[in-house]
């Protein structure tokens, strides 16, 4: 398999420009109107545009209605990958999200929902950092330190298992948890959160694998 870090800069930029519109076409979401207030990035995708896609896909995933969960998580991972490639840190993208006028849920997110979204974003970022995924621009502080300390070892274990051919269905959460040195006993709620985290890491890796295959086919 082609290493994630070897994706060409040209193809990375092309994907960055087309990923969000294509994802909207796939899931039937209406294209957003022009005239966003965010500053355009080098690839033409603004921070406000990325924030709208992250906001919408997060809500879709959280509804967990039939296939909407997987569709939402995949769209969420794709949008966060774009933010990472553009050089946004998790805090800076969270700031973009805080000023995003779009409310897919019909109301502002509650504090615990905003926190969960930041955790999901951090999981995608940790996955990308672990596989050395390329970025157009770099930000020294990509992920809040407490989240990095909490999830880095866990994410590395999942990435390693994925690289060895494990599937999400075959992978046992207990196995991943037991690989962490000094792991404390977890509550059922935290176990459920880690199970969800494992799915987010796998979906992120699957998106990268698919895009690497598309890049290889385009060469």
Tab-separated table of C-alpha atoms in Angstrom:
chain	number	residue	atom	x	y	z
A	1	UNK	CA	0.000	0.000	0.000
A	2	UNK	CA	1.274	3.473	-0.816
A	3	UNK	CA	2.452	5.272	2.368
A	4	UNK	CA	0.096	8.003	3.478
A	5	UNK	CA	2.905	10.515	3.656
A	6	UNK	CA	3.841	9.992	0.015
A	7	UNK	CA	0.705	11.575	-1.451
A	8	UNK	CA	1.843	14.150	-3.991
A	9	UNK	CA	1.383	17.842	-3.210
A	10	UNK	CA	-0.465	18.361	-6.508
A	11	UNK	CA	-2.980	15.618	-5.785
A	12	UNK	CA	-3.356	16.767	-2.179
A	13	UNK	CA	-4.322	20.250	-3.358
A	14	UNK	CA	-6.706	18.860	-5.971
A	15	UNK	CA	-8.466	16.737	-3.364
A	16	UNK	CA	-8.618	19.667	-0.983
A	17	UNK	CA	-10.379	21.767	-3.600
A	18	UNK	CA	-12.871	19.066	-4.578
A	19	UNK	CA	-13.421	16.906	-1.492
A	20	UNK	CA	-16.173	19.000	0.115
A	21	UNK	CA	-18.266	19.648	-3.035
A	22	UNK	CA	-17.965	15.979	-4.028
A	23	UNK	CA	-19.029	14.807	-0.593
A	24	UNK	CA	-22.096	17.038	-0.768
A	25	UNK	CA	-22.973	15.500	-4.115
A	26	UNK	CA	-22.585	11.979	-2.743
A	27	UNK	CA	-24.831	12.490	0.265
A	28	UNK	CA	-27.236	14.837	-1.481
A	29	UNK	CA	-26.428	17.934	0.509
A	30	UNK	CA	-27.102	21.279	-1.159
A	31	UNK	CA	-24.076	23.363	-2.052
A	32	UNK	CA	-23.608	26.306	0.272
A	33	UNK	CA	-24.038	29.785	-1.171
A	34	UNK	CA	-20.982	31.833	-2.068
A	35	UNK	CA	-19.860	34.802	-0.053
A	36	UNK	CA	-18.590	33.202	3.151
A	37	UNK	CA	-16.846	35.531	5.545
A	38	UNK	CA	-13.822	33.289	6.112
A	39	UNK	CA	-10.461	34.131	4.599
A	40	UNK	CA	-9.698	31.973	1.570
A	41	UNK	CA	-6.861	29.525	1.977
A	42	UNK	CA	-4.185	28.687	-0.557
A	43	UNK	CA	-6.384	25.942	-2.012
A	44	UNK	CA	-9.541	28.040	-2.219
A	45	UNK	CA	-11.312	26.359	0.734
A	46	UNK	CA	-12.051	28.893	3.462
A	47	UNK	CA	-12.104	28.227	7.191
A	48	UNK	CA	-15.792	29.121	7.349
A	49	UNK	CA	-16.541	26.640	4.554
A	50	UNK	CA	-14.718	23.882	6.417
A	51	UNK	CA	-16.487	24.841	9.644
A	52	UNK	CA	-19.911	24.522	7.985
A	53	UNK	CA	-19.088	21.053	6.691
A	54	UNK	CA	-17.703	19.917	10.056
A	55	UNK	CA	-20.729	21.342	11.872
A	56	UNK	CA	-23.228	19.620	9.582
A	57	UNK	CA	-21.508	16.238	9.382
A	58	UNK	CA	-21.036	16.112	13.162
A	59	UNK	CA	-24.761	16.595	13.729
A	60	UNK	CA	-25.627	14.011	11.070
A	61	UNK	CA	-23.300	11.485	12.733
A	62	UNK	CA	-24.681	12.225	16.191
A	63	UNK	CA	-28.252	11.476	15.099
A	64	UNK	CA	-27.159	7.864	14.494
A	65	UNK	CA	-30.211	7.181	12.332
A	66	UNK	CA	-29.569	4.077	10.178
A	67	UNK	CA	-26.873	4.821	7.595
A	68	UNK	CA	-26.657	8.509	8.567
A	69	UNK	CA	-24.140	7.625	11.290
A	70	UNK	CA	-21.550	6.179	8.903
A	71	UNK	CA	-22.263	8.832	6.252
A	72	UNK	CA	-21.879	11.599	8.821
A	73	UNK	CA	-18.684	10.170	10.311
A	74	UNK	CA	-17.121	9.759	6.871
A	75	UNK	CA	-18.066	13.308	5.846
A	76	UNK	CA	-16.808	14.572	9.224
A	77	UNK	CA	-13.455	12.809	8.766
A	78	UNK	CA	-13.079	14.189	5.233
A	79	UNK	CA	-13.790	17.760	6.346
A	80	UNK	CA	-11.402	17.520	9.312
A	81	UNK	CA	-8.711	16.010	7.060
A	82	UNK	CA	-9.091	19.070	4.823
A	83	UNK	CA	-8.715	21.376	7.833
A	84	UNK	CA	-5.589	19.485	8.890
A	85	UNK	CA	-4.092	19.665	5.403
A	86	UNK	CA	-4.757	23.403	5.317
A	87	UNK	CA	-2.762	23.871	8.532
A	88	UNK	CA	-5.598	24.645	10.933
A	89	UNK	CA	-5.056	23.502	14.510
A	90	UNK	CA	-7.928	21.988	16.482
A	91	UNK	CA	-8.241	25.167	18.615
A	92	UNK	CA	-8.234	27.445	15.559
A	93	UNK	CA	-10.869	25.348	13.780
A	94	UNK	CA	-12.887	25.263	17.009
A	95	UNK	CA	-12.788	29.065	16.913
A	96	UNK	CA	-14.105	28.993	13.335
A	97	UNK	CA	-16.877	26.663	14.477
A	98	UNK	CA	-17.806	28.945	17.371
A	99	UNK	CA	-18.535	31.760	14.907
A	100	UNK	CA	-20.287	29.512	12.364
A	101	UNK	CA	-23.883	30.782	11.926
A	102	UNK	CA	-25.123	27.422	10.633
A	103	UNK	CA	-27.203	25.371	13.104
A	104	UNK	CA	-28.033	22.017	11.540
A	105	UNK	CA	-29.610	20.867	14.786
A	106	UNK	CA	-31.858	23.937	14.886
A	107	UNK	CA	-30.162	25.221	18.039
A	108	UNK	CA	-26.652	25.987	19.297
A	109	UNK	CA	-24.724	22.953	20.496
A	110	UNK	CA	-24.534	22.456	24.240
A	111	UNK	CA	-21.177	22.588	26.026
A	112	UNK	CA	-20.810	18.802	26.218
A	113	UNK	CA	-21.649	18.501	22.503
A	114	UNK	CA	-18.990	21.066	21.606
A	115	UNK	CA	-16.514	19.142	23.762
A	116	UNK	CA	-17.377	15.865	22.022
A	117	UNK	CA	-16.886	17.476	18.619
A	118	UNK	CA	-13.450	18.696	19.676
A	119	UNK	CA	-12.565	15.174	20.851
A	120	UNK	CA	-13.612	13.757	17.475
A	121	UNK	CA	-11.542	16.378	15.654
A	122	UNK	CA	-8.547	15.593	17.860
A	123	UNK	CA	-8.873	11.877	17.094
A	124	UNK	CA	-8.735	12.585	13.361
A	125	UNK	CA	-5.733	14.889	13.848
A	126	UNK	CA	-3.892	12.340	16.009
A	127	UNK	CA	-4.494	9.703	13.349
A	128	UNK	CA	-3.131	11.993	10.638
A	129	UNK	CA	-0.084	12.915	12.713
A	130	UNK	CA	0.608	9.260	13.497
A	131	UNK	CA	0.729	8.323	9.788
A	132	UNK	CA	2.647	11.536	8.928
A	133	UNK	CA	-0.052	12.763	6.562
A	134	UNK	CA	1.210	15.818	4.618
A	135	UNK	CA	0.003	19.341	5.269
A	136	UNK	CA	0.017	22.415	3.054
A	137	UNK	CA	0.811	24.577	6.082
A	138	UNK	CA	1.917	23.569	9.544
A	139	UNK	CA	0.735	24.747	12.944
A	140	UNK	CA	3.043	24.011	15.874
A	141	UNK	CA	0.165	23.394	18.308
A	142	UNK	CA	-2.315	21.205	16.449
A	143	UNK	CA	-4.091	19.446	19.310
A	144	UNK	CA	-4.870	20.529	22.891
A	145	UNK	CA	-2.292	18.870	25.140
A	146	UNK	CA	-4.793	17.161	27.503
A	147	UNK	CA	-6.508	15.428	24.563
A	148	UNK	CA	-3.192	14.424	23.036
A	149	UNK	CA	-2.034	12.954	26.343
A	150	UNK	CA	-5.327	11.108	26.748
A	151	UNK	CA	-5.656	9.572	23.280
A	152	UNK	CA	-2.243	9.441	21.569
A	153	UNK	CA	-1.275	5.966	22.779
A	154	UNK	CA	-4.737	4.627	22.005
A	155	UNK	CA	-4.706	6.057	18.481
A	156	UNK	CA	-1.221	4.681	17.780
A	157	UNK	CA	-2.388	1.207	18.781
A	158	UNK	CA	-5.390	1.420	16.445
A	159	UNK	CA	-3.234	2.678	13.558
A	160	UNK	CA	-0.788	-0.176	14.097
A	161	UNK	CA	-3.597	-2.745	14.161
A	162	UNK	CA	-5.112	-1.259	10.994
A	163	UNK	CA	-1.731	-1.422	9.239
A	164	UNK	CA	-1.479	-5.122	10.189
A	165	UNK	CA	-4.771	-5.806	8.432
A	166	UNK	CA	-7.224	-5.780	11.313
A	167	UNK	CA	-10.767	-4.674	10.568
A	168	UNK	CA	-13.037	-2.753	12.867
A	169	UNK	CA	-15.235	-5.816	13.222
A	170	UNK	CA	-12.317	-8.060	14.170
A	171	UNK	CA	-10.597	-5.634	16.468
A	172	UNK	CA	-11.516	-6.001	20.103
A	173	UNK	CA	-11.651	-2.887	22.227
A	174	UNK	CA	-10.319	-4.764	25.241
A	175	UNK	CA	-7.225	-5.746	23.250
A	176	UNK	CA	-6.486	-2.114	22.399
A	177	UNK	CA	-7.110	-0.993	25.961
A	178	UNK	CA	-4.849	-3.674	27.380
A	179	UNK	CA	-1.970	-2.516	25.164
A	180	UNK	CA	-1.817	0.774	27.036
A	181	UNK	CA	0.640	0.540	29.892
A	182	UNK	CA	-0.828	1.321	33.277
A	183	UNK	CA	-4.395	1.485	31.967
A	184	UNK	CA	-6.899	2.085	34.739
A	185	UNK	CA	-10.242	0.295	34.833
A	186	UNK	CA	-12.773	2.159	32.705
A	187	UNK	CA	-16.453	2.778	33.283
A	188	UNK	CA	-19.054	1.499	30.764
A	189	UNK	CA	-19.520	5.079	29.524
A	190	UNK	CA	-15.807	5.588	28.869
A	191	UNK	CA	-15.631	2.183	27.217
A	192	UNK	CA	-18.440	3.245	24.867
A	193	UNK	CA	-16.589	6.487	24.097
A	194	UNK	CA	-13.391	4.575	23.275
A	195	UNK	CA	-15.333	2.182	21.069
A	196	UNK	CA	-16.655	5.187	19.155
A	197	UNK	CA	-13.138	6.650	19.042
A	198	UNK	CA	-11.847	3.446	17.492
A	199	UNK	CA	-14.453	3.748	14.732
A	200	UNK	CA	-13.428	7.365	14.014
A	201	UNK	CA	-9.763	6.365	13.694
A	202	UNK	CA	-10.651	3.489	11.358
A	203	UNK	CA	-12.856	5.677	9.168
A	204	UNK	CA	-10.092	8.286	8.930
A	205	UNK	CA	-7.605	5.622	7.853
A	206	UNK	CA	-10.073	4.203	5.338
A	207	UNK	CA	-10.571	7.674	3.819
A	208	UNK	CA	-6.798	8.102	3.499
A	209	UNK	CA	-6.423	4.662	1.927
A	210	UNK	CA	-9.157	5.341	-0.610
A	211	UNK	CA	-7.683	8.719	-1.541
A	212	UNK	CA	-4.175	7.245	-1.861
A	213	UNK	CA	-5.592	4.645	-4.262
A	214	UNK	CA	-7.324	7.386	-6.245
A	215	UNK	CA	-4.046	9.350	-6.397
A	216	UNK	CA	-2.176	6.276	-7.609
A	217	UNK	CA	-4.791	5.616	-10.292
A	218	UNK	CA	-4.570	9.236	-11.468
A	219	UNK	CA	-0.813	9.088	-11.992
